[in-house]
């Protein structure tokens, strides 16, 4: 672990303890120093002087409290230094006057520092609350149930302080059908949020319509292609921006599921016994969303609308469907090996979807050593 990582960890630990501990606990040590240092000076030899340690009391107070408490301890520290000088009859000596001036300067500095720090923390809290609210609107949490299926999801952004990035998922209900979307915007972290919002907005606008699955994907493709072109930077190649996605229809009255894959990693289907795993690779994959203009027909002509052909797979009662992004399937350990998702999914296949998705997410974090190289999204779906 590098020195920078250690320093960052210590700072974060100190901040958390300062926030969680009551303010009065941070005053115990400073008050003890302010009281004991003048008393100790009385019993120490003349050549030993502890008054300069009063600055420690002010510094400790500044770490754990605000400007008012810091100013109070600073005032008491100055009075303690004056008292120690009177006791030794050295108050007007050059050394004590220099110590007194230095202590006053340090007290003023710490009061100003704590005032600025508290103001910045309040600004950060307000900004973080606005950011979290905006991100929660873009990436809404999935419902626990949708028709005959139970849903559980897990999301982790590549940015440590963000709750959304380039991965996305959403669910919608139409009469008799549950619709699911999972996707991955090219790029990761905060810069990809605008593309994420475009895809989710297109899905939410059309998913509630009673239109076939191919028409739904075609609508999303048109909306995404327009949105990516509208918000592209001047000179940016439109082909460099695209979204892989898997769109799924799960009928209520049939033990099947219909899948259209637009360049997305194939979902995993776990049988009700939890030991048989099948990778649902579609026979006719479609191009990623946003690249439909580069589709070609059977005669080699380009610029045609891609043909979205759903693949049908069995999805019976008790079966589990694991949808994921490449942040999971391409996660690597220290040796560079990919995460064995199909193998690990069988370990917790007998647990409820919520517990299963949490265990898989924690296992990915342990496998990679906690590194955040890419966004990560995962959904576990169970037909009850």
Coordinates of C-alpha atoms in Angstrom, one line a residue:
X1 CA 0.0 0.0 0.0
X2 CA 1.4 3.4 -1.0
X3 CA 2.0 6.3 1.3
X4 CA -0.8 8.2 -0.4
X5 CA -3.3 5.4 0.2
X6 CA -2.3 5.2 3.8
X7 CA -2.6 9.0 4.3
X8 CA -6.0 8.9 2.6
X9 CA -7.2 6.1 4.8
X10 CA -6.0 7.9 8.0
X11 CA -7.8 11.1 7.0
X12 CA -11.0 9.2 6.2
X13 CA -10.8 7.4 9.5
X14 CA -10.2 10.6 11.4
X15 CA -13.2 12.3 9.7
X16 CA -15.5 9.4 10.5
X17 CA -14.5 9.3 14.1
X18 CA -14.9 13.1 14.4
X19 CA -18.4 12.8 13.0
X20 CA -19.5 9.9 15.1
X21 CA -17.9 10.9 18.4
X22 CA -19.7 13.5 20.6
X23 CA -18.0 16.9 20.6
X24 CA -17.5 16.9 24.4
X25 CA -15.2 13.8 24.1
X26 CA -12.8 15.9 22.0
X27 CA -12.5 18.4 24.9
X28 CA -11.4 16.0 27.6
X29 CA -7.7 15.8 26.5
X30 CA -7.4 19.6 25.8
X31 CA -8.9 20.5 29.1
X32 CA -6.6 18.1 30.9
X33 CA -3.6 19.7 29.2
X34 CA -4.7 23.2 30.0
X35 CA -5.1 22.3 33.7
X36 CA -2.1 20.0 34.2
X37 CA 0.6 22.0 32.3
X38 CA 0.6 25.1 34.6
X39 CA 0.4 22.8 37.7
X40 CA 3.3 20.7 36.5
X41 CA 5.4 23.8 35.8
X42 CA 5.3 24.6 39.5
X43 CA 7.0 21.3 40.5
X44 CA 9.5 21.1 37.6
X45 CA 13.0 22.5 37.6
X46 CA 13.4 26.0 36.2
X47 CA 15.2 24.8 33.1
X48 CA 12.2 22.6 32.1
X49 CA 9.2 24.4 30.7
X50 CA 6.1 22.7 29.4
X51 CA 3.9 25.7 28.5
X52 CA 4.7 25.3 24.7
X53 CA 2.7 22.1 24.8
X54 CA -0.5 24.1 25.2
X55 CA -0.6 24.3 21.5
X56 CA -1.4 20.6 21.4
X57 CA -4.6 21.3 23.3
X58 CA -5.7 23.8 20.7
X59 CA -4.8 21.4 17.8
X60 CA -6.7 18.5 19.3
X61 CA -9.7 20.6 19.8
X62 CA -9.6 21.9 16.2
X63 CA -9.5 18.3 14.9
X64 CA -12.7 17.2 16.7
X65 CA -14.8 20.3 17.2
X66 CA -15.8 23.6 15.6
X67 CA -14.5 27.2 15.8
X68 CA -16.3 28.1 19.0
X69 CA -14.9 25.2 21.1
X70 CA -11.5 25.8 19.5
X71 CA -11.6 29.5 20.4
X72 CA -12.6 28.6 24.0
X73 CA -9.8 26.2 24.4
X74 CA -7.4 28.6 22.8
X75 CA -8.4 31.3 25.3
X76 CA -8.0 28.9 28.2
X77 CA -4.6 27.9 26.8
X78 CA -3.5 31.6 26.7
X79 CA -4.7 32.1 30.3
X80 CA -2.8 29.0 31.4
X81 CA 0.4 30.3 29.8
X82 CA -0.1 33.6 31.5
X83 CA -0.7 31.8 34.8
X84 CA 2.4 29.7 34.4
X85 CA 4.5 32.9 33.6
X86 CA 3.1 34.6 36.8
X87 CA 3.9 31.6 38.9
X88 CA 7.5 31.6 37.7
X89 CA 7.7 35.4 37.6
X90 CA 8.8 35.1 33.9
X91 CA 5.8 36.6 32.3
X92 CA 7.6 39.7 30.9
X93 CA 10.6 37.8 29.8
X94 CA 11.4 37.6 26.1
X95 CA 10.9 33.8 25.8
X96 CA 7.5 33.8 27.5
X97 CA 6.3 36.8 25.4
X98 CA 7.4 35.0 22.2
X99 CA 5.5 31.9 23.3
X100 CA 2.5 33.9 24.1
X101 CA 2.5 35.6 20.7
X102 CA 3.0 32.3 19.0
X103 CA 0.2 30.7 20.9
X104 CA -2.2 33.5 20.1
X105 CA -1.3 33.2 16.4
X106 CA -1.8 29.5 16.4
X107 CA -5.2 29.9 18.1
X108 CA -6.3 32.4 15.5
X109 CA -5.2 30.1 12.7
X110 CA -7.0 27.1 14.1
X111 CA -10.2 29.0 14.7
X112 CA -10.1 30.3 11.1
X113 CA -9.2 26.8 9.9
X114 CA -12.2 25.1 11.6
X115 CA -14.5 27.8 10.4
X116 CA -13.5 27.3 6.8
X117 CA -13.5 23.5 7.2
X118 CA -17.0 23.4 8.6
X119 CA -18.3 25.7 5.9
X120 CA -16.7 23.5 3.2
X121 CA -18.2 20.4 4.8
X122 CA -21.7 21.9 4.8
X123 CA -21.2 22.8 1.1
X124 CA -20.1 19.3 0.4
X125 CA -23.1 17.8 2.2
X126 CA -25.5 20.0 0.3
X127 CA -23.7 19.2 -3.0
X128 CA -23.7 15.5 -2.2
X129 CA -27.4 15.5 -1.3
X130 CA -28.3 17.2 -4.6
X131 CA -26.1 14.8 -6.5
X132 CA -27.6 11.7 -4.8
X133 CA -31.1 13.0 -5.4
X134 CA -30.3 13.6 -9.1
X135 CA -28.6 10.2 -9.5
X136 CA -31.5 8.4 -7.8
X137 CA -33.9 10.0 -10.3
X138 CA -31.7 8.7 -13.2
X139 CA -31.2 5.2 -11.9
X140 CA -34.3 4.3 -9.9
X141 CA -34.2 1.3 -7.7
X142 CA -35.8 -1.8 -9.0
X143 CA -39.0 -3.0 -7.4
X144 CA -38.8 -6.1 -5.2
X145 CA -41.5 -7.8 -7.2
X146 CA -42.8 -7.4 -10.7
X147 CA -45.6 -9.7 -11.6
X148 CA -44.6 -13.3 -10.9
X149 CA -40.9 -12.6 -10.5
X150 CA -38.7 -11.4 -7.7
X151 CA -36.0 -8.9 -8.4
X152 CA -32.8 -8.0 -6.6
X153 CA -30.1 -5.7 -7.9
X154 CA -26.7 -4.4 -7.0
X155 CA -24.8 -1.4 -8.4
X156 CA -21.3 0.0 -7.9
X157 CA -19.8 2.9 -9.8
X158 CA -16.2 3.1 -10.7
X159 CA -16.1 6.5 -9.1
X160 CA -15.8 6.1 -5.3
X161 CA -18.1 9.0 -4.5
X162 CA -20.8 8.3 -7.1
X163 CA -23.9 6.2 -7.0
X164 CA -24.3 5.9 -10.8
X165 CA -22.0 5.6 -13.7
X166 CA -22.0 4.0 -17.2
X167 CA -24.0 0.8 -16.2
X168 CA -27.8 0.9 -16.1
X169 CA -30.8 -1.2 -15.4
X170 CA -34.6 -0.7 -15.3
X171 CA -37.9 -2.6 -15.1
X172 CA -41.4 -2.0 -16.3
X173 CA -44.7 -3.7 -16.3
X174 CA -47.3 -4.0 -19.0
X175 CA -50.4 -6.3 -18.7
X176 CA -49.1 -9.8 -18.5
X177 CA -45.5 -9.1 -19.1
X178 CA -42.5 -7.9 -17.0
X179 CA -39.8 -6.0 -19.0
X180 CA -36.2 -5.7 -18.0
X181 CA -33.3 -3.7 -19.3
X182 CA -29.6 -3.9 -18.4
X183 CA -27.0 -2.0 -20.3
X184 CA -23.4 -0.7 -20.3
X185 CA -22.5 2.6 -21.8
X186 CA -19.1 2.9 -23.4
X187 CA -16.9 4.5 -20.8
X188 CA -17.3 4.5 -17.1
X189 CA -17.9 6.7 -14.0
X190 CA -19.4 10.2 -14.0
X191 CA -18.6 11.2 -17.6
X192 CA -21.0 8.5 -18.9
X193 CA -24.0 9.5 -16.9
X194 CA -25.5 11.6 -19.7
X195 CA -25.5 8.6 -22.0
X196 CA -27.0 6.5 -19.2
X197 CA -29.8 9.0 -18.8
X198 CA -30.6 8.9 -22.5
X199 CA -31.0 5.1 -22.6
X200 CA -33.1 4.9 -19.4
X201 CA -35.3 7.8 -20.6
X202 CA -35.9 6.0 -23.9
X203 CA -36.8 2.7 -22.2
X204 CA -39.1 4.3 -19.7
X205 CA -40.9 6.3 -22.4
X206 CA -41.6 3.2 -24.5
X207 CA -41.6 0.2 -22.1
X208 CA -45.1 0.8 -20.8
X209 CA -46.5 0.7 -24.4
X210 CA -48.1 -2.5 -25.5
X211 CA -45.7 -3.0 -28.4
X212 CA -43.7 -6.1 -29.3
X213 CA -40.2 -6.4 -28.0
X214 CA -38.5 -5.8 -31.4
X215 CA -40.4 -2.5 -31.7
X216 CA -39.4 -1.5 -28.2
X217 CA -35.7 -2.1 -29.0
X218 CA -36.0 -0.3 -32.3
X219 CA -37.6 2.7 -30.5
X220 CA -34.7 2.8 -28.0
X221 CA -32.2 2.5 -30.8
X222 CA -33.6 5.5 -32.5
X223 CA -33.8 7.6 -29.3
X224 CA -30.3 6.6 -28.3
X225 CA -28.8 7.4 -31.7
X226 CA -30.5 10.8 -31.8
X227 CA -29.5 11.5 -28.2
X228 CA -25.9 10.5 -28.6
X229 CA -25.6 12.6 -31.8
X230 CA -27.3 15.6 -30.1
X231 CA -25.0 15.7 -27.2
X232 CA -21.7 14.7 -28.9
X233 CA -18.8 17.1 -28.8
X234 CA -17.8 18.9 -32.0
X235 CA -15.5 16.6 -34.0
X236 CA -16.4 13.5 -31.9
X237 CA -16.8 10.3 -33.8
X238 CA -20.4 9.1 -33.3
X239 CA -19.2 5.5 -33.7
X240 CA -17.2 5.9 -30.5
X241 CA -20.3 6.2 -28.4
X242 CA -22.6 3.2 -28.1
X243 CA -24.4 1.1 -25.4
X244 CA -24.5 -2.6 -25.1
X245 CA -27.9 -3.8 -23.7
X246 CA -30.0 -6.8 -23.1
X247 CA -33.8 -6.3 -23.2
X248 CA -36.0 -9.1 -21.8
X249 CA -39.7 -9.8 -21.8
X250 CA -41.0 -12.3 -19.1
X251 CA -44.6 -13.3 -19.7
X252 CA -46.8 -14.0 -16.7
X253 CA -48.6 -17.1 -18.1
X254 CA -45.7 -18.8 -20.0
X255 CA -42.6 -20.5 -18.5
X256 CA -40.3 -18.7 -21.0
X257 CA -38.5 -15.5 -21.5
X258 CA -37.7 -13.5 -24.7
X259 CA -34.3 -11.9 -25.1
X260 CA -32.9 -9.4 -27.5
X261 CA -29.1 -8.8 -27.0
X262 CA -27.5 -5.8 -28.4
X263 CA -23.9 -6.7 -28.0
X264 CA -24.3 -7.4 -24.3
X265 CA -22.8 -10.3 -22.2
X266 CA -25.1 -13.3 -22.3
X267 CA -27.3 -13.7 -19.1
X268 CA -26.9 -16.8 -17.0
X269 CA -29.9 -19.1 -16.4
X270 CA -29.8 -21.3 -13.2
X271 CA -32.2 -24.2 -13.0
X272 CA -34.4 -24.5 -10.0
X273 CA -32.0 -27.0 -8.4
X274 CA -29.3 -24.3 -8.6
X275 CA -26.6 -26.5 -10.0
X276 CA -27.2 -26.4 -13.7
X277 CA -26.0 -23.1 -15.3
X278 CA -26.7 -22.1 -18.9
X279 CA -25.3 -19.1 -20.8
X280 CA -28.1 -17.6 -22.9
X281 CA -26.3 -16.8 -26.1
X282 CA -28.7 -15.5 -28.7
X283 CA -28.4 -17.0 -32.2
X284 CA -29.0 -13.6 -33.9
X285 CA -27.4 -10.8 -31.8
X286 CA -28.0 -7.2 -32.7
X287 CA -25.5 -4.3 -32.8
X288 CA -25.1 -2.2 -29.7
X289 CA -27.5 0.7 -29.3
X290 CA -26.4 3.8 -31.1
X291 CA -24.7 1.8 -33.9
X292 CA -27.8 0.9 -35.8
X293 CA -26.8 3.2 -38.6
X294 CA -23.9 0.9 -39.3
X295 CA -26.0 -2.2 -39.7
X296 CA -25.9 -4.1 -42.9
X297 CA -28.4 -6.3 -44.7
X298 CA -28.0 -9.7 -46.1
X299 CA -26.8 -8.2 -49.4
X300 CA -24.1 -6.1 -47.7
X301 CA -25.9 -2.8 -48.0
X302 CA -25.3 -0.6 -45.0
X303 CA -27.4 2.2 -43.5
X304 CA -30.5 -0.1 -43.0
X305 CA -32.5 -0.5 -39.8
X306 CA -31.1 -3.5 -37.9
X307 CA -33.5 -6.5 -37.5
X308 CA -34.2 -7.3 -33.9
X309 CA -35.0 -10.9 -33.5
X310 CA -35.9 -12.1 -30.0
X311 CA -34.6 -15.4 -28.8
X312 CA -36.9 -17.5 -26.6
X313 CA -35.5 -19.5 -23.6
X314 CA -37.3 -21.6 -21.0
X315 CA -37.8 -19.8 -17.7
X316 CA -39.7 -22.0 -15.3
X317 CA -40.9 -21.7 -11.8
X318 CA -37.9 -21.5 -9.4
X319 CA -35.4 -20.7 -12.1
X320 CA -32.9 -17.9 -11.6
X321 CA -31.8 -15.4 -14.2
X322 CA -28.5 -13.5 -13.6
X323 CA -28.1 -10.3 -15.6
X324 CA -24.8 -8.5 -15.4
X325 CA -22.4 -6.1 -17.1
X326 CA -18.8 -6.6 -18.0
X327 CA -17.7 -4.9 -14.8
X328 CA -18.4 -8.3 -13.3
X329 CA -17.6 -10.8 -16.0
X330 CA -14.3 -9.0 -16.8
X331 CA -13.2 -8.3 -13.2
X332 CA -9.7 -9.6 -12.7
X333 CA -7.8 -10.8 -9.7
X334 CA -4.1 -10.0 -9.0
X335 CA -3.0 -12.7 -11.4
X336 CA -5.1 -11.2 -14.2
X337 CA -7.7 -14.0 -14.3
X338 CA -11.4 -13.1 -15.1
X339 CA -14.0 -13.6 -12.4
X340 CA -15.7 -17.0 -12.8
X341 CA -19.2 -15.8 -12.5
X342 CA -20.9 -19.0 -13.8
X343 CA -19.0 -21.1 -11.2
X344 CA -19.5 -18.7 -8.3
X345 CA -23.2 -18.2 -9.1
X346 CA -24.0 -21.9 -8.3
X347 CA -22.5 -21.5 -4.8
X348 CA -25.4 -19.2 -3.6
X349 CA -28.1 -20.3 -6.1
X350 CA -30.3 -21.7 -3.3
X351 CA -30.5 -18.4 -1.4
X352 CA -33.1 -15.7 -2.0
X353 CA -32.3 -13.3 -4.8
X354 CA -31.5 -10.4 -2.4
X355 CA -28.9 -12.5 -0.5
X356 CA -27.6 -14.1 -3.7
X357 CA -26.8 -10.7 -5.3
X358 CA -25.2 -9.3 -2.2
X359 CA -23.0 -12.4 -1.8
X360 CA -21.9 -12.3 -5.5
X361 CA -21.1 -8.5 -5.3
X362 CA -19.1 -9.0 -2.1
X363 CA -17.3 -12.0 -3.7
X364 CA -16.4 -9.9 -6.8
X365 CA -14.9 -7.2 -4.5
X366 CA -12.9 -9.8 -2.6
X367 CA -11.7 -11.4 -5.9
X368 CA -10.4 -8.0 -7.2
X369 CA -9.0 -6.9 -3.9
X370 CA -11.4 -4.0 -3.8
X371 CA -10.3 -2.3 -7.0
X372 CA -12.8 -0.2 -8.9
X373 CA -11.7 -0.6 -12.5
X374 CA -15.2 -0.4 -14.0
X375 CA -18.8 0.1 -13.2
X376 CA -20.7 -2.9 -12.0
X377 CA -24.4 -3.8 -12.3
X378 CA -26.1 -7.1 -11.6
X379 CA -29.8 -8.3 -11.4
X380 CA -31.0 -11.6 -10.1
X381 CA -34.5 -12.6 -11.3
X382 CA -36.5 -15.5 -9.9
X383 CA -39.8 -16.8 -11.2
X384 CA -41.8 -17.6 -8.1

